[in-house]
PDB file of C-alpha atoms and ligand atoms in Angstrom:
ATOM      1  CA  MET A  80       0.000   0.000   0.000  1.00 81.00           C
ATOM      2  CA  SER A  81       1.161   3.527  -0.722  1.00 85.00           C
ATOM      3  CA  VAL A  82      -0.271   6.641   0.927  1.00 90.00           C
ATOM      4  CA  HIS A  83      -2.937   7.226  -1.753  1.00 93.00           C
ATOM      5  CA  ILE A  84      -3.292   3.779  -3.367  1.00 94.00           C
ATOM      6  CA  SER A  85      -4.463   0.761  -1.376  1.00 93.00           C
ATOM      7  CA  ALA A  86      -3.560  -1.941  -3.937  1.00 95.00           C
ATOM      8  CA  LYS A  87      -1.427  -4.808  -2.710  1.00 93.00           C
ATOM      9  CA  PRO A  88       2.067  -5.184  -4.188  1.00 88.00           C
ATOM     10  CA  GLY A  89       1.678  -7.105  -7.458  1.00 95.00           C
ATOM     11  CA  ASP A  90      -1.926  -5.948  -7.990  1.00 97.00           C
ATOM     12  CA  ILE A  91      -0.863  -3.152 -10.334  1.00 98.00           C
ATOM     13  CA  ALA A  92       0.379  -4.018 -13.837  1.00 98.00           C
ATOM     14  CA  LYS A  93       3.614  -2.711 -15.379  1.00 98.00           C
ATOM     15  CA  ASN A  94       1.602  -0.620 -17.850  1.00 98.00           C
ATOM     16  CA  VAL A  95      -0.963   1.900 -16.646  1.00 98.00           C
ATOM     17  CA  LEU A  96      -3.557   3.908 -18.571  1.00 98.00           C
ATOM     18  CA  MET A  97      -4.457   7.061 -16.720  1.00 98.00           C
ATOM     19  CA  PRO A  98      -7.558   9.136 -17.486  1.00 97.00           C
ATOM     20  CA  GLY A  99      -8.278  12.135 -15.254  1.00 96.00           C
ATOM     21  CA  ASP A 100     -11.718  10.944 -14.184  1.00 94.00           C
ATOM     22  CA  PRO A 101     -12.290   7.873 -11.977  1.00 95.00           C
ATOM     23  CA  LEU A 102     -15.556   7.108 -13.794  1.00 93.00           C
ATOM     24  CA  ARG A 103     -13.712   7.064 -17.098  1.00 95.00           C
ATOM     25  CA  ALA A 104     -11.330   4.501 -15.598  1.00 96.00           C
ATOM     26  CA  LYS A 105     -14.399   2.447 -14.636  1.00 96.00           C
ATOM     27  CA  TYR A 106     -15.875   2.849 -18.133  1.00 96.00           C
ATOM     28  CA  ILE A 107     -12.662   1.490 -19.679  1.00 97.00           C
ATOM     29  CA  ALA A 108     -12.521  -1.408 -17.210  1.00 98.00           C
ATOM     30  CA  ASP A 109     -16.209  -2.260 -17.773  1.00 97.00           C
ATOM     31  CA  ASN A 110     -16.119  -2.039 -21.554  1.00 97.00           C
ATOM     32  CA  TYR A 111     -12.653  -3.170 -22.611  1.00 98.00           C
ATOM     33  CA  LEU A 112     -10.912  -5.258 -19.945  1.00 98.00           C
ATOM     34  CA  LYS A 113     -11.272  -8.948 -19.093  1.00 98.00           C
ATOM     35  CA  ASP A 114     -10.783 -10.514 -15.656  1.00 97.00           C
ATOM     36  CA  VAL A 115     -11.059  -7.101 -14.024  1.00 98.00           C
ATOM     37  CA  LYS A 116     -10.288  -6.539 -10.373  1.00 97.00           C
ATOM     38  CA  LEU A 117     -10.814  -3.272  -8.485  1.00 97.00           C
ATOM     39  CA  VAL A 118      -7.460  -2.914  -6.712  1.00 98.00           C
ATOM     40  CA  SER A 119      -7.775   0.508  -5.071  1.00 97.00           C
ATOM     41  CA  SER A 120     -10.564   2.968  -4.339  1.00 94.00           C
ATOM     42  CA  VAL A 121      -8.961   5.376  -1.867  1.00 95.00           C
ATOM     43  CA  ARG A 122     -10.726   8.779  -2.320  1.00 96.00           C
ATOM     44  CA  ASN A 123     -12.868   7.120  -5.035  1.00 95.00           C
ATOM     45  CA  ILE A 124      -9.824   7.259  -7.323  1.00 96.00           C
ATOM     46  CA  PHE A 125     -10.485   3.798  -8.739  1.00 95.00           C
ATOM     47  CA  PHE A 126      -7.698   1.572 -10.052  1.00 97.00           C
ATOM     48  CA  PHE A 127      -8.687  -1.542 -11.994  1.00 98.00           C
ATOM     49  CA  THR A 128      -6.336  -4.271 -13.165  1.00 98.00           C
ATOM     50  CA  GLY A 129      -7.353  -6.618 -15.963  1.00 98.00           C
ATOM     51  CA  SER A 130      -6.293  -7.659 -19.425  1.00 98.00           C
ATOM     52  CA  TYR A 131      -6.829  -6.416 -22.951  1.00 98.00           C
ATOM     53  CA  LYS A 132      -5.980  -8.893 -25.742  1.00 97.00           C
ATOM     54  CA  ASP A 133      -4.144 -10.958 -23.113  1.00 96.00           C
ATOM     55  CA  LYS A 134      -1.938  -8.033 -22.053  1.00 98.00           C
ATOM     56  CA  GLU A 135      -2.207  -7.202 -18.380  1.00 98.00           C
ATOM     57  CA  LEU A 136      -2.782  -3.537 -17.608  1.00 98.00           C
ATOM     58  CA  THR A 137      -4.079  -1.228 -14.922  1.00 98.00           C
ATOM     59  CA  VAL A 138      -6.379   1.704 -15.536  1.00 98.00           C
ATOM     60  CA  GLY A 139      -6.658   4.346 -12.842  1.00 98.00           C
ATOM     61  CA  ALA A 140      -7.418   8.039 -12.552  1.00 97.00           C
ATOM     62  CA  SER A 141      -4.976  10.896 -12.031  1.00 98.00           C
ATOM     63  CA  GLY A 142      -7.408  13.508 -10.754  1.00 97.00           C
ATOM     64  CA  MET A 143      -6.886  17.035 -12.079  1.00 97.00           C
ATOM     65  CA  GLY A 144      -3.725  19.130 -12.219  1.00 98.00           C
ATOM     66  CA  CYS A 145       0.003  18.594 -11.753  1.00 98.00           C
ATOM     67  CA  PRO A 146      -0.079  18.080  -7.960  1.00 98.00           C
ATOM     68  CA  SER A 147      -2.634  15.287  -8.295  1.00 98.00           C
ATOM     69  CA  ILE A 148      -1.044  13.383 -11.190  1.00 98.00           C
ATOM     70  CA  GLY A 149       2.319  14.043  -9.532  1.00 98.00           C
ATOM     71  CA  ILE A 150       1.223  12.057  -6.463  1.00 98.00           C
ATOM     72  CA  TYR A 151      -0.379   9.115  -8.292  1.00 98.00           C
ATOM     73  CA  SER A 152       2.338   8.696 -10.902  1.00 98.00           C
ATOM     74  CA  TRP A 153       5.090   8.929  -8.254  1.00 98.00           C
ATOM     75  CA  GLU A 154       3.479   6.251  -6.100  1.00 98.00           C
ATOM     76  CA  LEU A 155       2.864   3.979  -9.107  1.00 98.00           C
ATOM     77  CA  PHE A 156       6.438   4.322 -10.364  1.00 98.00           C
ATOM     78  CA  THR A 157       8.185   4.056  -7.002  1.00 97.00           C
ATOM     79  CA  GLU A 158       5.986   1.754  -4.917  1.00 97.00           C
ATOM     80  CA  TYR A 159       4.354  -0.518  -7.514  1.00 97.00           C
ATOM     81  CA  GLU A 160       7.240  -0.896  -9.998  1.00 97.00           C
ATOM     82  CA  VAL A 161       5.129   0.513 -12.839  1.00 98.00           C
ATOM     83  CA  ASP A 162       7.196   0.943 -16.034  1.00 98.00           C
ATOM     84  CA  SER A 163       4.895   3.055 -18.150  1.00 98.00           C
ATOM     85  CA  ILE A 164       2.001   5.470 -17.714  1.00 98.00           C
ATOM     86  CA  ILE A 165      -0.036   6.716 -20.668  1.00 98.00           C
ATOM     87  CA  ARG A 166      -2.241   9.633 -19.728  1.00 98.00           C
ATOM     88  CA  ILE A 167      -5.470   9.772 -21.744  1.00 98.00           C
ATOM     89  CA  GLY A 168      -7.266  13.071 -21.373  1.00 97.00           C
ATOM     90  CA  THR A 169      -8.992  16.004 -22.960  1.00 97.00           C
ATOM     91  CA  CYS A 170      -7.585  19.368 -23.953  1.00 98.00           C
ATOM     92  CA  GLY A 171      -8.671  22.807 -25.141  1.00 97.00           C
ATOM     93  CA  ALA A 172      -7.199  23.828 -28.496  1.00 98.00           C
ATOM     94  CA  TYR A 173      -5.493  27.240 -28.674  1.00 97.00           C
ATOM     95  CA  THR A 174      -5.829  27.314 -32.443  1.00 94.00           C
ATOM     96  CA  LYS A 175      -8.755  27.117 -34.827  1.00 92.00           C
ATOM     97  CA  LYS A 176      -6.564  24.870 -36.992  1.00 94.00           C
ATOM     98  CA  LEU A 177      -7.484  22.053 -34.604  1.00 97.00           C
ATOM     99  CA  LYS A 178     -10.998  20.625 -34.592  1.00 97.00           C
ATOM    100  CA  LEU A 179     -13.138  19.028 -31.913  1.00 97.00           C
ATOM    101  CA  PHE A 180     -12.311  15.280 -31.577  1.00 97.00           C
ATOM    102  CA  ASP A 181      -8.761  15.699 -32.983  1.00 98.00           C
ATOM    103  CA  LEU A 182      -6.161  13.511 -31.273  1.00 98.00           C
ATOM    104  CA  ILE A 183      -2.838  14.886 -30.029  1.00 98.00           C
ATOM    105  CA  ASN A 184       0.113  12.746 -28.985  1.00 98.00           C
ATOM    106  CA  THR A 185       2.082  15.114 -26.738  1.00 98.00           C
ATOM    107  CA  ASP A 186       5.677  15.587 -27.814  1.00 98.00           C
ATOM    108  CA  THR A 187       6.514  18.170 -25.129  1.00 98.00           C
ATOM    109  CA  ALA A 188       4.599  19.490 -22.119  1.00 98.00           C
ATOM    110  CA  CYS A 189       5.260  23.156 -21.288  1.00 98.00           C
ATOM    111  CA  SER A 190       4.293  24.846 -18.040  1.00 98.00           C
ATOM    112  CA  GLU A 191       4.675  27.787 -15.676  1.00 97.00           C
ATOM    113  CA  SER A 192       4.257  25.212 -12.895  1.00 97.00           C
ATOM    114  CA  THR A 193       6.917  25.074 -10.155  1.00 97.00           C
ATOM    115  CA  TYR A 194       6.341  21.319  -9.782  1.00 98.00           C
ATOM    116  CA  ALA A 195       9.683  20.228 -11.243  1.00 98.00           C
ATOM    117  CA  GLU A 196      11.667  22.976  -9.536  1.00 98.00           C
ATOM    118  CA  CYS A 197      10.156  22.248  -6.112  1.00 97.00           C
ATOM    119  CA  ASP A 198      10.577  18.508  -6.527  1.00 97.00           C
ATOM    120  CA  PHE A 199      13.854  18.058  -8.371  1.00 97.00           C
ATOM    121  CA  GLY A 200      15.403  21.532  -8.432  1.00 98.00           C
ATOM    122  CA  TRP A 201      14.914  21.607 -12.200  1.00 98.00           C
ATOM    123  CA  LYS A 202      14.332  25.182 -13.395  1.00 97.00           C
ATOM    124  CA  LYS A 203      12.766  23.968 -16.617  1.00 97.00           C
ATOM    125  CA  ASP A 204       9.531  24.961 -18.268  1.00 98.00           C
ATOM    126  CA  GLN A 205       9.210  22.028 -20.653  1.00 98.00           C
ATOM    127  CA  PHE A 206       9.665  18.268 -20.604  1.00 98.00           C
ATOM    128  CA  LYS A 207       9.478  15.791 -23.431  1.00 98.00           C
ATOM    129  CA  HIS A 208       7.490  12.573 -23.332  1.00 98.00           C
ATOM    130  CA  GLN A 209       9.686   9.820 -21.858  1.00 98.00           C
ATOM    131  CA  GLY A 210      10.580   6.412 -23.251  1.00 98.00           C
ATOM    132  CA  LYS A 211       9.035   4.413 -26.061  1.00 98.00           C
ATOM    133  CA  ALA A 212       5.288   4.904 -25.540  1.00 98.00           C
ATOM    134  CA  TYR A 213       5.065   8.043 -27.705  1.00 98.00           C
ATOM    135  CA  ASP A 214       6.568   6.293 -30.752  1.00 98.00           C
ATOM    136  CA  ILE A 215       4.428   3.206 -30.183  1.00 98.00           C
ATOM    137  CA  ILE A 216       1.300   5.383 -30.085  1.00 98.00           C
ATOM    138  CA  ASN A 217       2.271   7.052 -33.388  1.00 98.00           C
ATOM    139  CA  GLU A 218       3.004   3.696 -35.069  1.00 98.00           C
ATOM    140  CA  THR A 219      -0.217   2.175 -33.745  1.00 98.00           C
ATOM    141  CA  ALA A 220      -2.234   5.153 -34.961  1.00 98.00           C
ATOM    142  CA  LYS A 221      -0.837   4.631 -38.475  1.00 98.00           C
ATOM    143  CA  GLU A 222      -1.798   0.965 -38.403  1.00 97.00           C
ATOM    144  CA  LEU A 223      -5.314   1.866 -37.236  1.00 97.00           C
ATOM    145  CA  GLN A 224      -5.491   4.650 -39.854  1.00 97.00           C
ATOM    146  CA  LEU A 225      -6.205   7.194 -37.156  1.00 97.00           C
ATOM    147  CA  GLU A 226      -4.891  10.708 -37.685  1.00 98.00           C
ATOM    148  CA  VAL A 227      -2.863  11.870 -34.687  1.00 98.00           C
ATOM    149  CA  LYS A 228      -1.244  15.300 -34.440  1.00 98.00           C
ATOM    150  CA  THR A 229       1.966  15.769 -32.476  1.00 98.00           C
ATOM    151  CA  GLY A 230       3.459  18.848 -30.845  1.00 98.00           C
ATOM    152  CA  SER A 231       3.811  20.868 -27.669  1.00 98.00           C
ATOM    153  CA  ILE A 232       0.976  21.322 -25.242  1.00 98.00           C
ATOM    154  CA  HIS A 233       0.500  23.633 -22.247  1.00 98.00           C
ATOM    155  CA  SER A 234       0.014  22.030 -18.838  1.00 98.00           C
ATOM    156  CA  GLY A 235      -1.609  24.990 -17.095  1.00 98.00           C
ATOM    157  CA  ASP A 236      -2.344  25.439 -13.407  1.00 97.00           C
ATOM    158  CA  VAL A 237      -5.473  27.490 -14.080  1.00 96.00           C
ATOM    159  CA  PHE A 238      -8.635  26.300 -15.814  1.00 95.00           C
ATOM    160  CA  TYR A 239     -10.750  29.454 -15.270  1.00 94.00           C
ATOM    161  CA  ARG A 240      -8.153  31.927 -16.509  1.00 92.00           C
ATOM    162  CA  GLN A 241      -9.277  35.584 -16.416  1.00 92.00           C
ATOM    163  CA  GLU A 242      -6.302  37.138 -18.264  1.00 91.00           C
ATOM    164  CA  LYS A 243      -6.995  37.895 -21.914  1.00 87.00           C
ATOM    165  CA  GLY A 244      -4.813  36.527 -24.716  1.00 90.00           C
ATOM    166  CA  LYS A 245      -2.602  33.475 -24.891  1.00 94.00           C
ATOM    167  CA  PRO A 246      -0.269  32.812 -21.941  1.00 97.00           C
ATOM    168  CA  GLU A 247       3.379  33.758 -22.669  1.00 97.00           C
ATOM    169  CA  ILE A 248       4.532  30.140 -22.486  1.00 98.00           C
ATOM    170  CA  VAL A 249       2.004  29.166 -25.148  1.00 98.00           C
ATOM    171  CA  LYS A 250       3.471  31.786 -27.496  1.00 98.00           C
ATOM    172  CA  LYS A 251       7.064  30.833 -26.560  1.00 98.00           C
ATOM    173  CA  TYR A 252       6.625  27.153 -27.431  1.00 98.00           C
ATOM    174  CA  LYS A 253       3.738  27.398 -29.926  1.00 97.00           C
ATOM    175  CA  CYS A 254       1.598  25.103 -27.779  1.00 98.00           C
ATOM    176  CA  LEU A 255      -1.294  23.527 -29.649  1.00 98.00           C
ATOM    177  CA  ALA A 256      -3.607  23.028 -26.688  1.00 98.00           C
ATOM    178  CA  ALA A 257      -4.159  23.339 -22.936  1.00 98.00           C
ATOM    179  CA  GLU A 258      -4.469  20.568 -20.396  1.00 98.00           C
ATOM    180  CA  MET A 259      -3.266  20.371 -16.802  1.00 98.00           C
ATOM    181  CA  GLU A 260      -1.249  17.215 -16.088  1.00 98.00           C
ATOM    182  CA  ALA A 261       1.374  16.087 -18.615  1.00 98.00           C
ATOM    183  CA  PHE A 262       4.195  18.326 -17.275  1.00 98.00           C
ATOM    184  CA  ALA A 263       4.297  16.656 -13.836  1.00 98.00           C
ATOM    185  CA  LEU A 264       3.896  13.175 -15.318  1.00 98.00           C
ATOM    186  CA  PHE A 265       6.802  13.728 -17.728  1.00 98.00           C
ATOM    187  CA  ALA A 266       8.982  15.298 -14.993  1.00 98.00           C
ATOM    188  CA  ASN A 267       8.425  12.339 -12.640  1.00 98.00           C
ATOM    189  CA  ALA A 268       9.111   9.843 -15.423  1.00 98.00           C
ATOM    190  CA  ARG A 269      12.281  11.686 -16.429  1.00 98.00           C
ATOM    191  CA  PHE A 270      13.603  11.703 -12.862  1.00 98.00           C
ATOM    192  CA  LEU A 271      12.781   8.035 -12.345  1.00 98.00           C
ATOM    193  CA  LYS A 272      13.836   6.924 -15.867  1.00 98.00           C
ATOM    194  CA  LYS A 273      10.356   5.566 -16.601  1.00 98.00           C
ATOM    195  CA  THR A 274       8.078   5.768 -19.627  1.00 98.00           C
ATOM    196  CA  ALA A 275       5.316   8.363 -19.948  1.00 98.00           C
ATOM    197  CA  ALA A 276       3.094   9.600 -22.764  1.00 98.00           C
ATOM    198  CA  SER A 277       0.062  11.846 -22.965  1.00 98.00           C
ATOM    199  CA  LEU A 278      -2.612  11.220 -25.575  1.00 98.00           C
ATOM    200  CA  LEU A 279      -5.302  13.895 -25.736  1.00 98.00           C
ATOM    201  CA  THR A 280      -8.659  14.453 -27.431  1.00 98.00           C
ATOM    202  CA  VAL A 281      -9.628  18.035 -28.263  1.00 98.00           C
ATOM    203  CA  SER A 282     -12.789  18.655 -26.221  1.00 97.00           C
ATOM    204  CA  ASP A 283     -12.999  22.411 -26.718  1.00 96.00           C
ATOM    205  CA  ILE A 284     -11.665  25.151 -28.948  1.00 97.00           C
ATOM    206  CA  ILE A 285     -10.583  28.040 -26.737  1.00 95.00           C
ATOM    207  CA  PRO A 286     -10.851  30.928 -29.279  1.00 94.00           C
ATOM    208  CA  THR A 287     -14.371  29.987 -30.468  1.00 95.00           C
ATOM    209  CA  HIS A 288     -15.763  28.437 -27.230  1.00 94.00           C
ATOM    210  CA  GLU A 289     -16.941  25.348 -29.178  1.00 96.00           C
ATOM    211  CA  LYS A 290     -17.217  22.280 -26.944  1.00 95.00           C
ATOM    212  CA  ILE A 291     -17.977  18.590 -27.146  1.00 95.00           C
ATOM    213  CA  SER A 292     -21.333  18.168 -25.407  1.00 91.00           C
ATOM    214  CA  ALA A 293     -21.731  15.921 -22.375  1.00 82.00           C
ATOM    215  CA  ASP A 294     -23.670  13.439 -24.572  1.00 83.00           C
ATOM    216  CA  GLU A 295     -20.899  13.321 -27.171  1.00 88.00           C
ATOM    217  CA  ARG A 296     -18.119  12.698 -24.640  1.00 83.00           C
ATOM    218  CA  GLU A 297     -18.339   8.932 -24.415  1.00 80.00           C
ATOM    219  CA  LYS A 298     -18.330   8.472 -28.187  1.00 82.00           C
ATOM    220  CA  ALA A 299     -15.694  11.183 -28.595  1.00 88.00           C
ATOM    221  CA  LEU A 300     -13.193   9.469 -26.343  1.00 93.00           C
ATOM    222  CA  LYS A 301     -13.473   6.012 -27.931  1.00 95.00           C
ATOM    223  CA  PRO A 302     -10.748   6.431 -30.600  1.00 97.00           C
ATOM    224  CA  MET A 303      -8.301   7.686 -27.946  1.00 98.00           C
ATOM    225  CA  ILE A 304      -9.115   4.847 -25.549  1.00 98.00           C
ATOM    226  CA  GLU A 305      -8.837   2.211 -28.275  1.00 98.00           C
ATOM    227  CA  LEU A 306      -5.568   3.643 -29.602  1.00 98.00           C
ATOM    228  CA  ALA A 307      -4.066   3.717 -26.099  1.00 98.00           C
ATOM    229  CA  LEU A 308      -5.148   0.120 -25.405  1.00 98.00           C
ATOM    230  CA  GLU A 309      -3.681  -1.106 -28.705  1.00 98.00           C
ATOM    231  CA  ALA A 310      -0.454   0.767 -27.924  1.00 98.00           C
ATOM    232  CA  VAL A 311      -0.224  -0.922 -24.507  1.00 98.00           C
ATOM    233  CA  VAL A 312      -0.504  -4.337 -26.193  1.00 98.00           C
ATOM    234  CA  LYS A 313       2.757  -3.490 -28.034  1.00 97.00           C
ATOM    235  CA  MET A 314       4.644  -2.171 -24.993  1.00 95.00           C
TER     236      MET A 314
HETATM  237  N1  LIG B 649      -7.839  24.055 -20.317  1.00 92.28           N
HETATM  238  C1  LIG B 649      -7.254  23.192 -19.495  1.00 92.28           C
HETATM  239  N2  LIG B 649      -7.534  21.907 -19.477  1.00 92.28           N
HETATM  240  C2  LIG B 649      -8.474  21.471 -20.321  1.00 92.28           C
HETATM  241  C3  LIG B 649      -9.121  22.304 -21.197  1.00 92.28           C
HETATM  242  C4  LIG B 649      -8.785  23.666 -21.193  1.00 92.28           C
HETATM  243  O1  LIG B 649      -9.311  24.470 -21.951  1.00 92.28           O
HETATM  244  N3  LIG B 649     -10.009  21.569 -21.903  1.00 92.28           N
HETATM  245  C5  LIG B 649      -9.900  20.302 -21.465  1.00 92.28           C
HETATM  246  N4  LIG B 649      -8.954  20.231 -20.509  1.00 92.28           N
END
């Protein structure tokens, strides 16, 4: 048991899929995994271990923001010997060139967050994906004939931002979209020499305020979930 995960040692697989929302973890377990076991439910952050096409994997939520994913990914990497975490989440596009439902495989996560400086003393505002998962996702997408964009994204600390215009860091690194977690996940994985990727579905377009509706969400996230599962099979 770790502080925030009650699974027994050995109950968590080497490969983890990590949505933000615990109910999305449950949806994936219910609809895609065989021989599923609920291995932790501390704070209702459910972790399920099962298999997909005979590959063992765990799906569990990160919660929202760098501090939250920082805790869960750290405990998974250090206390459960997890090798790889693929975040699967939504993002808001900064550019009208992206459309709702587009998929982004995150090359680099950029942030104003002090997470990496406070934790590791790293005064850095960007981290690349770590290890082989990113390439496997791109190759798998080609095989499935799914279009996946790649590039930098912004892991912001603020969802309800009141300042007008794009944040400076978004202009500096030409970030395609905003989300709130990949920076801490990539920093932890870099420090611990683990694998981490972040696959995102565009759920809103920031300049036009277009959004995927609540009804469309389940259908909208299917290609991302299926791509991530197929990628895990190859890990
Ligand atoms: N900002 C931050 N995170 C998000 C967004 C957004 O616009 N959309 C989905 N996740």
